[in-house]
Amino acid sequence: MPVVEDLQEALQTLANEEVKLSIDCQHATHLDGAVCQLLLVANQSWPGGSDCFDLINVSPELQEHLERSGVCDATGALTS
């Protein structure tokens, strides 16, 4: 699964640099289960905590998908 592997590699690189990260979801309507799992793990282990890891420009369709997947709560906040 190259997309997940590429995302994981990018997240690991950025986590090592201890940056604040906002992932722009402007063009996403659905995320694969492996991507959802990766986002959950990244959010829970990100340097600086969940204040330094965020999803932005989440469409209502993606928000609903993320809620059903357990990635976000109803407010759009990533679950920890």
PDB file of C-alpha atoms in Angstrom:
ATOM      1  CA  MET A   1       0.000   0.000   0.000  1.00  0.00           C
ATOM      2  CA  PRO A   2       2.299   2.786  -1.272  1.00  0.00           C
ATOM      3  CA  VAL A   3       0.062   5.725  -0.261  1.00  0.00           C
ATOM      4  CA  VAL A   4       0.015   4.650   3.387  1.00  0.00           C
ATOM      5  CA  GLU A   5       3.729   3.878   3.340  1.00  0.00           C
ATOM      6  CA  ASP A   6       4.519   7.273   1.800  1.00  0.00           C
ATOM      7  CA  LEU A   7       2.301   9.052   4.325  1.00  0.00           C
ATOM      8  CA  GLN A   8       3.858   7.149   7.211  1.00  0.00           C
ATOM      9  CA  GLU A   9       7.360   8.035   6.030  1.00  0.00           C
ATOM     10  CA  ALA A  10       6.437  11.714   5.658  1.00  0.00           C
ATOM     11  CA  LEU A  11       4.810  11.794   9.094  1.00  0.00           C
ATOM     12  CA  GLN A  12       7.857  10.161  10.695  1.00  0.00           C
ATOM     13  CA  THR A  13      10.169  12.691   9.079  1.00  0.00           C
ATOM     14  CA  LEU A  14       8.037  15.623  10.235  1.00  0.00           C
ATOM     15  CA  ALA A  15       7.607  14.189  13.740  1.00  0.00           C
ATOM     16  CA  ASN A  16      11.379  13.944  14.059  1.00  0.00           C
ATOM     17  CA  GLU A  17      11.575  17.650  13.205  1.00  0.00           C
ATOM     18  CA  GLU A  18       8.941  18.365  15.891  1.00  0.00           C
ATOM     19  CA  VAL A  19       6.856  20.655  13.687  1.00  0.00           C
ATOM     20  CA  LYS A  20       3.257  21.726  14.063  1.00  0.00           C
ATOM     21  CA  LEU A  21       1.361  19.908  11.325  1.00  0.00           C
ATOM     22  CA  SER A  22      -1.940  20.730   9.657  1.00  0.00           C
ATOM     23  CA  ILE A  23      -3.036  18.244   7.011  1.00  0.00           C
ATOM     24  CA  ASP A  24      -5.185  19.885   4.331  1.00  0.00           C
ATOM     25  CA  CYS A  25      -8.081  17.563   3.453  1.00  0.00           C
ATOM     26  CA  GLN A  26      -9.638  19.925   0.904  1.00  0.00           C
ATOM     27  CA  HIS A  27      -9.817  17.310  -1.861  1.00  0.00           C
ATOM     28  CA  ALA A  28     -10.594  14.240   0.265  1.00  0.00           C
ATOM     29  CA  THR A  29     -14.044  12.738   0.657  1.00  0.00           C
ATOM     30  CA  HIS A  30     -13.033   9.311   1.988  1.00  0.00           C
ATOM     31  CA  LEU A  31      -9.912   7.891   3.616  1.00  0.00           C
ATOM     32  CA  ASP A  32      -8.827   4.273   3.537  1.00  0.00           C
ATOM     33  CA  GLY A  33      -8.991   2.470   6.890  1.00  0.00           C
ATOM     34  CA  ALA A  34      -5.193   2.196   7.012  1.00  0.00           C
ATOM     35  CA  VAL A  35      -4.882   5.965   6.531  1.00  0.00           C
ATOM     36  CA  CYS A  36      -7.441   6.573   9.304  1.00  0.00           C
ATOM     37  CA  GLN A  37      -5.472   4.293  11.625  1.00  0.00           C
ATOM     38  CA  LEU A  38      -2.227   6.075  10.749  1.00  0.00           C
ATOM     39  CA  LEU A  39      -3.783   9.478  11.487  1.00  0.00           C
ATOM     40  CA  LEU A  40      -5.042   8.222  14.859  1.00  0.00           C
ATOM     41  CA  VAL A  41      -1.614   6.914  15.840  1.00  0.00           C
ATOM     42  CA  ALA A  42       0.132  10.065  14.603  1.00  0.00           C
ATOM     43  CA  ASN A  43      -2.276  12.285  16.540  1.00  0.00           C
ATOM     44  CA  GLN A  44      -1.756  10.285  19.730  1.00  0.00           C
ATOM     45  CA  SER A  45       2.033  10.272  19.505  1.00  0.00           C
ATOM     46  CA  TRP A  46       2.797  13.617  17.850  1.00  0.00           C
ATOM     47  CA  PRO A  47       5.495  15.730  19.571  1.00  0.00           C
ATOM     48  CA  GLY A  48       3.695  18.547  21.355  1.00  0.00           C
ATOM     49  CA  GLY A  49       0.473  16.538  21.511  1.00  0.00           C
ATOM     50  CA  SER A  50      -2.736  16.993  19.607  1.00  0.00           C
ATOM     51  CA  ASP A  51      -2.346  20.795  19.730  1.00  0.00           C
ATOM     52  CA  CYS A  52       0.412  20.349  17.131  1.00  0.00           C
ATOM     53  CA  PHE A  53      -1.437  17.920  14.829  1.00  0.00           C
ATOM     54  CA  ASP A  54      -4.611  18.891  12.990  1.00  0.00           C
ATOM     55  CA  LEU A  55      -6.771  18.209   9.945  1.00  0.00           C
ATOM     56  CA  ILE A  56      -8.011  21.302   8.123  1.00  0.00           C
ATOM     57  CA  ASN A  57     -10.523  21.981   5.324  1.00  0.00           C
ATOM     58  CA  VAL A  58     -12.487  18.839   6.149  1.00  0.00           C
ATOM     59  CA  SER A  59     -15.647  18.584   4.030  1.00  0.00           C
ATOM     60  CA  PRO A  60     -18.921  17.546   5.680  1.00  0.00           C
ATOM     61  CA  GLU A  61     -18.718  14.197   3.843  1.00  0.00           C
ATOM     62  CA  LEU A  62     -15.210  13.521   5.115  1.00  0.00           C
ATOM     63  CA  GLN A  63     -16.174  14.699   8.605  1.00  0.00           C
ATOM     64  CA  GLU A  64     -18.983  12.128   8.672  1.00  0.00           C
ATOM     65  CA  HIS A  65     -16.598   9.419   7.428  1.00  0.00           C
ATOM     66  CA  LEU A  66     -13.981  10.336  10.060  1.00  0.00           C
ATOM     67  CA  GLU A  67     -16.609  10.262  12.811  1.00  0.00           C
ATOM     68  CA  ARG A  68     -17.800   6.799  11.720  1.00  0.00           C
ATOM     69  CA  SER A  69     -14.170   5.641  11.599  1.00  0.00           C
ATOM     70  CA  GLY A  70     -13.455   6.966  15.088  1.00  0.00           C
ATOM     71  CA  VAL A  71     -10.801   9.416  13.906  1.00  0.00           C
ATOM     72  CA  CYS A  72     -12.764  12.548  14.894  1.00  0.00           C
ATOM     73  CA  ASP A  73     -15.556  13.333  17.282  1.00  0.00           C
ATOM     74  CA  ALA A  74     -18.685  15.293  16.327  1.00  0.00           C
ATOM     75  CA  THR A  75     -16.858  18.594  16.851  1.00  0.00           C
ATOM     76  CA  GLY A  76     -14.171  17.643  14.340  1.00  0.00           C
ATOM     77  CA  ALA A  77     -11.508  17.202  17.008  1.00  0.00           C
ATOM     78  CA  LEU A  78      -9.185  14.265  16.460  1.00  0.00           C
ATOM     79  CA  THR A  79      -9.731  11.568  19.045  1.00  0.00           C
ATOM     80  CA  SER A  80      -6.875  10.742  21.356  1.00  0.00           C
TER      81      SER A  80
END
